[in-house]
Amino acid sequence: MDLNADVLLSVVVALFIVRGLRRFLDLPTRLPRINRLLNWIWAPGLALFVVARAVHWKSDQLDELYMLFVLGVVTVILSNLRHYRPARTLLLAVAPFVLYSVLELLLPALSSSILEEYDDTFENSKGFAFIWLFTFLLIARSQKKQLEKERLEREEEEKARQLIAAHNQELERLVAERTATLTQQAEELREALTELKTTQAQLIQAEKMASLGELTAGIAHEIQNPLNFVTNFSDVSAELITELEEEQQRPTRDPELEAELLVDLKQNLLKITHHGQRAASIVRGMLEHSRASTGERQATNLNGLADEYLRLAYHGLRAKDKSFNATLVTNFDPNLGTVEAVSQDVGRVLLNLFTNAFYAVQKRKELNQPGYSPS
């Protein structure tokens, strides 16, 4: 048998080892340069076989020498991948086998007697190295599966994260669109509210003007009373002045009569001033009622405001129904003074309250209850 032919068998084994190593450690991705060099793993074995044939060198250690070279290459590769846990485990797996191969190759060259003396021990060591290698191969395979499982889990988590990120982006887009829509709707509602407020102010003004028209007859009646007093006291004052002038033209003047005439004239002028102010107050109230409210608070005499709108409401109702009569009873606080209020708004409220009250006593009067008198 050709002893050197074992080298060719070792080359075939080396190719299988390289193939398994590539698949197990994913060398094309992790170590692409070394992976390309492994394509020539067969070259040293073939060269060793050719040289041995050329020089007629026959030895049973040529295959062991080549396999030691292959194990050395494997060790270098595993050392470069020591950060990868299965590679570290494989490094531990091949370490005893490499040590055994070195001893098996060197000891015969040093002393053949040692090899013969400890032949059984070397055989046992070889068996232990194979068992060790097989055990750690299984461990490395389990570690690779675990790492692969973890990698797949990480990929799934990454996919889930990317899916969540894409979903979040879609939600943000939808929220942005919804926000833009709501903003536009809010702007439209704001414009509609502005128009509504304008329309409301116009309606309030129109209502006030309508109520002013209904109160025209009552206001005319109410303002006629102070004007009648002004006219009457003016006539009486004119007569007093005429009488005073006649008295001053007499040869014998009566100072007491002149003084009495002047006192009466002064009292008439005060009454004329009072009723003139009363008429002016009614006109001012009518103008204030017709004006749009500014919403500004001003010092207001609530007693005077209540009395004024009480009489306006009363005469406004009498302008519609001449048969209606009611007794007006007031009980104002003389110490109230003025308060800060919007007189136009308060006056409109009082006018509505008084109108409702007059309507209520009018309806009760129509029931013809004995002894009832509207007030």
XYZ file of C-alpha atoms in Angstrom:
375
model
C 0.000 0.000 0.000
C 1.183 3.547 -0.873
C 1.670 5.341 2.435
C 1.670 8.735 0.795
C -1.870 8.164 -0.561
C -3.176 8.955 2.921
C -2.309 12.616 2.229
C -4.931 12.714 -0.531
C -7.493 11.272 1.877
C -6.517 13.970 4.399
C -7.064 16.623 1.676
C -10.612 15.330 1.182
C -11.176 15.429 4.955
C -9.758 18.984 5.040
C -12.208 20.084 2.336
C -15.108 18.684 4.374
C -13.779 20.441 7.492
C -13.513 23.758 5.610
C -17.006 23.353 4.224
C -18.471 22.682 7.663
C -16.462 25.535 9.176
C -17.723 27.958 6.542
C -21.338 27.062 7.177
C -21.051 26.904 10.950
C -19.139 30.195 11.405
C -20.573 32.034 8.369
C -17.037 32.776 7.180
C -18.066 34.512 3.895
C -19.629 37.236 6.016
C -17.382 37.272 9.095
C -13.943 36.656 7.500
C -14.328 37.092 3.729
C -10.555 37.334 3.049
C -9.675 34.153 4.971
C -12.684 32.457 3.428
C -11.220 33.075 -0.040
C -7.833 31.711 1.080
C -9.519 28.519 2.305
C -10.308 27.706 -1.299
C -6.618 26.712 -1.511
C -6.576 24.492 1.597
C -5.965 21.462 -0.627
C -2.836 23.011 -2.218
C -0.317 22.232 0.593
C -1.539 18.624 0.837
C -1.304 18.100 -2.897
C 2.109 19.780 -2.974
C 3.300 17.524 -0.146
C 2.072 14.452 -2.041
C 3.769 15.522 -5.306
C 7.077 16.320 -3.566
C 7.037 12.986 -1.698
C 6.448 11.125 -4.945
C 9.167 13.086 -6.737
C 11.853 12.340 -4.136
C 10.530 8.838 -3.384
C 9.858 9.803 0.229
C 7.622 7.282 1.921
C 6.333 8.042 5.409
C 3.186 7.352 7.408
C 3.388 10.855 8.978
C 2.783 12.940 5.843
C -0.975 12.887 6.374
C -0.463 13.769 10.088
C 1.758 16.692 9.073
C -0.865 17.992 6.656
C -3.707 17.535 9.190
C -1.617 19.442 11.765
C -1.384 22.237 9.197
C -5.175 22.121 8.706
C -5.744 22.199 12.478
C -3.383 25.168 12.711
C -5.409 27.007 10.065
C -8.609 26.152 11.966
C -7.030 27.426 15.185
C -6.064 30.722 13.520
C -9.598 31.160 12.181
C -11.167 30.417 15.573
C -8.758 32.815 17.270
C -9.842 35.579 14.893
C -13.470 34.858 15.836
C -12.933 34.528 19.595
C -15.539 37.269 20.208
C -18.102 34.780 18.819
C -19.089 32.379 21.592
C -19.436 29.180 19.466
C -15.979 29.923 17.960
C -14.466 30.076 21.453
C -16.106 26.750 22.265
C -14.685 25.193 19.069
C -11.277 26.550 19.998
C -11.497 24.669 23.278
C -12.723 21.611 21.357
C -9.719 21.395 18.987
C -7.067 22.382 21.573
C -6.516 18.811 22.991
C -6.621 17.313 19.504
C -4.002 19.813 18.254
C -1.828 19.019 21.275
C -2.176 15.276 20.627
C -1.312 15.733 16.925
C 1.809 17.742 17.800
C 2.985 15.093 20.286
C 2.193 12.279 17.855
C 4.263 14.007 15.206
C 7.245 15.029 17.357
C 7.730 12.100 19.745
C 8.696 9.517 17.081
C 11.291 11.930 15.748
C 12.736 12.424 19.225
C 12.527 8.921 20.677
C 10.688 5.901 19.295
C 11.060 4.092 22.633
C 8.858 6.670 24.413
C 6.118 6.189 21.858
C 6.263 2.405 22.246
C 6.375 2.630 26.056
C 3.353 4.888 26.258
C 1.480 3.560 23.267
C -1.630 2.661 25.280
C -1.590 6.068 26.937
C -1.436 7.809 23.567
C -4.272 5.656 22.281
C -6.379 6.603 25.325
C -5.420 10.257 24.879
C -6.488 10.080 21.257
C -9.858 8.655 22.287
C -10.232 11.360 24.941
C -9.370 14.041 22.369
C -12.047 12.727 20.011
C -14.639 12.561 22.820
C -13.676 16.071 23.955
C -13.924 17.343 20.368
C -17.310 15.716 19.806
C -18.698 16.996 23.146
C -17.662 20.580 22.542
C -18.922 20.376 18.972
C -22.346 19.565 20.396
C -22.015 22.451 22.895
C -20.960 24.843 20.114
C -23.876 23.647 17.992
C -26.280 24.306 20.893
C -24.760 27.745 21.430
C -25.137 28.562 17.754
C -28.794 27.557 17.840
C -29.327 29.710 20.923
C -27.566 32.680 19.297
C -29.543 32.127 16.105
C -32.733 32.080 18.141
C -31.726 35.277 19.895
C -30.835 36.826 16.528
C -34.228 35.919 15.131
C -35.885 37.331 18.227
C -33.907 40.562 17.807
C -34.893 40.704 14.156
C -38.523 40.170 15.119
C -38.219 42.901 17.742
C -36.591 45.183 15.169
C -39.369 44.456 12.696
C -41.941 45.124 15.420
C -40.143 48.339 16.353
C -40.051 49.429 12.716
C -43.712 48.514 12.366
C -44.555 50.514 15.490
C -42.453 53.424 14.217
C -44.258 53.316 10.869
C -47.583 53.074 12.689
C -46.620 56.024 14.882
C -45.655 58.039 11.815
C -49.006 57.220 10.251
C -50.764 58.211 13.470
C -48.785 61.449 13.599
C -49.776 62.148 9.997
C -53.424 61.444 10.762
C -53.236 63.577 13.922
C -51.646 66.404 11.924
C -54.384 66.168 9.304
C -57.068 66.004 11.991
C -55.489 68.957 13.805
C -55.452 70.967 10.589
C -59.106 70.075 9.992
C -60.065 71.004 13.560
C -58.111 74.243 13.284
C -59.964 75.114 10.104
C -63.293 74.196 11.700
C -62.408 76.251 14.787
C -61.610 79.213 12.541
C -64.910 78.781 10.742
C -66.743 78.528 14.084
C -64.923 81.650 15.300
C -66.049 83.543 12.214
C -69.603 82.199 12.629
C -69.556 83.236 16.292
C -68.439 86.733 15.328
C -71.255 86.967 12.807
C -73.686 85.590 15.409
C -72.617 88.187 17.961
C -73.054 90.929 15.357
C -76.502 89.602 14.465
C -77.377 89.285 18.159
C -76.365 92.898 18.785
C -78.483 93.962 15.826
C -81.438 91.930 17.104
C -81.089 93.438 20.571
C -81.002 96.910 19.074
C -84.013 96.106 16.902
C -85.848 94.751 19.951
C -85.043 97.888 21.884
C -86.281 100.061 19.039
C -89.459 97.989 18.836
C -90.043 98.356 22.564
C -89.252 102.044 22.224
C -91.972 102.324 19.574
C -94.459 100.596 21.868
C -93.541 102.976 24.691
C -93.856 106.102 22.575
C -97.459 106.720 23.647
C -96.644 106.077 27.292
C -93.583 108.306 27.163
C -95.655 111.049 25.563
C -98.200 110.775 28.376
C -95.480 110.619 31.011
C -93.628 113.639 29.654
C -96.875 115.600 29.333
C -97.318 115.778 33.119
C -94.091 117.689 33.902
C -94.646 119.852 30.807
C -98.135 120.743 32.057
C -96.656 121.693 35.432
C -94.007 123.793 33.683
C -96.701 125.547 31.632
C -99.022 126.139 34.608
C -96.305 127.446 36.913
C -94.977 129.612 34.085
C -98.442 131.182 33.660
C -98.792 131.699 37.406
C -95.291 133.181 37.561
C -96.167 135.595 34.744
C -99.251 136.723 36.697
C -97.141 137.186 39.838
C -94.636 139.301 37.894
C -97.482 141.445 36.501
C -98.939 141.891 39.973
C -95.480 142.770 41.341
C -94.938 145.373 38.608
C -98.354 146.935 39.371
C -97.519 147.057 43.051
C -94.185 148.754 42.345
C -95.932 151.446 40.269
C -98.309 152.489 43.072
C -97.450 155.621 45.014
C -97.794 153.753 48.274
C -96.027 150.407 47.914
C -96.596 147.487 50.280
C -93.186 145.894 51.075
C -94.766 142.840 52.709
C -96.880 142.112 49.613
C -93.850 142.508 47.354
C -91.875 140.130 49.529
C -94.713 137.612 49.499
C -94.962 137.863 45.696
C -91.188 137.301 45.332
C -91.346 134.213 47.599
C -94.218 132.773 45.530
C -92.307 133.583 42.331
C -89.182 131.818 43.645
C -91.170 128.730 44.620
C -92.776 128.631 41.168
C -89.351 128.851 39.504
C -88.074 125.960 41.643
C -91.107 123.886 40.655
C -90.575 124.784 37.009
C -86.925 123.691 37.318
C -87.938 120.424 39.040
C -90.527 119.445 36.443
C -88.242 120.561 33.606
C -85.541 118.265 34.926
C -88.137 115.523 35.217
C -89.063 115.936 31.536
C -85.392 116.049 30.564
C -84.777 112.845 32.550
C -87.564 111.064 30.680
C -86.144 112.161 27.335
C -82.636 111.137 28.408
C -83.880 107.729 29.487
C -85.645 107.263 26.173
C -82.438 108.167 24.291
C -80.355 105.844 26.458
C -82.822 103.046 25.852
C -82.550 103.547 22.093
C -78.738 103.669 22.050
C -76.631 100.528 21.715
C -75.108 99.446 25.021
C -71.389 100.207 25.345
C -71.043 97.689 28.154
C -69.211 100.245 30.303
C -70.215 100.617 33.943
C -71.142 104.090 35.118
C -72.396 105.633 38.324
C -76.164 104.961 38.217
C -79.022 106.031 40.476
C -81.006 102.806 40.713
C -83.865 104.472 42.567
C -84.387 106.991 39.774
C -83.859 104.338 37.098
C -86.438 101.996 38.660
C -88.990 104.785 39.140
C -88.535 106.030 35.580
C -88.965 102.602 33.931
C -91.870 101.758 36.245
C -93.822 104.744 34.922
C -92.735 104.094 31.339
C -94.000 100.515 31.533
C -97.255 101.630 33.124
C -98.063 104.328 30.594
C -96.943 102.070 27.752
C -99.547 99.496 28.857
C -102.213 102.208 29.260
C -101.465 103.385 25.730
C -102.634 99.948 24.551
C -105.515 99.540 27.025
C -107.143 102.746 28.315
C -109.324 100.736 30.710
C -106.345 99.497 32.734
C -105.446 101.311 35.951
C -103.066 100.380 38.726
C -101.757 101.977 41.882
C -97.982 102.587 41.787
C -96.408 102.091 45.244
C -92.679 102.711 45.622
C -90.433 102.130 48.606
C -86.918 103.297 47.714
C -83.918 103.239 50.028
C -82.914 106.900 50.521
C -79.365 105.849 51.512
C -78.676 103.754 48.429
C -76.685 106.380 46.535
C -75.199 105.478 43.164
C -73.796 102.108 42.036
C -71.568 101.095 39.131
C -73.820 99.546 36.468
C -74.668 99.559 32.752
C -77.832 101.648 32.929
C -79.142 100.667 29.480
C -78.982 96.948 30.270
C -80.410 97.292 33.777
C -83.187 99.558 32.444
C -84.136 96.969 29.817
C -84.334 94.262 32.505
C -86.476 96.471 34.749
C -88.753 97.362 31.835
C -89.369 93.673 31.082
C -90.018 92.907 34.762
C -92.479 95.785 35.179
C -94.268 94.920 31.909
C -94.697 91.301 33.070
C -95.918 92.483 36.481
C -98.522 94.828 34.958
C -99.634 92.032 32.646
C -100.068 89.708 35.659
C -102.204 92.153 37.725
C -104.213 92.980 34.604
C -105.038 89.287 34.073
C -105.952 88.936 37.743
C -108.257 91.928 37.480
C -110.046 90.256 34.578
C -111.006 87.426 36.988
C -113.275 89.966 38.802
C -112.135 88.939 42.281
C -114.039 90.873 44.969
C -112.008 93.577 46.699
C -108.969 93.206 44.384
C -107.365 96.386 43.109
C -104.278 96.206 40.850
C -101.144 97.723 42.413
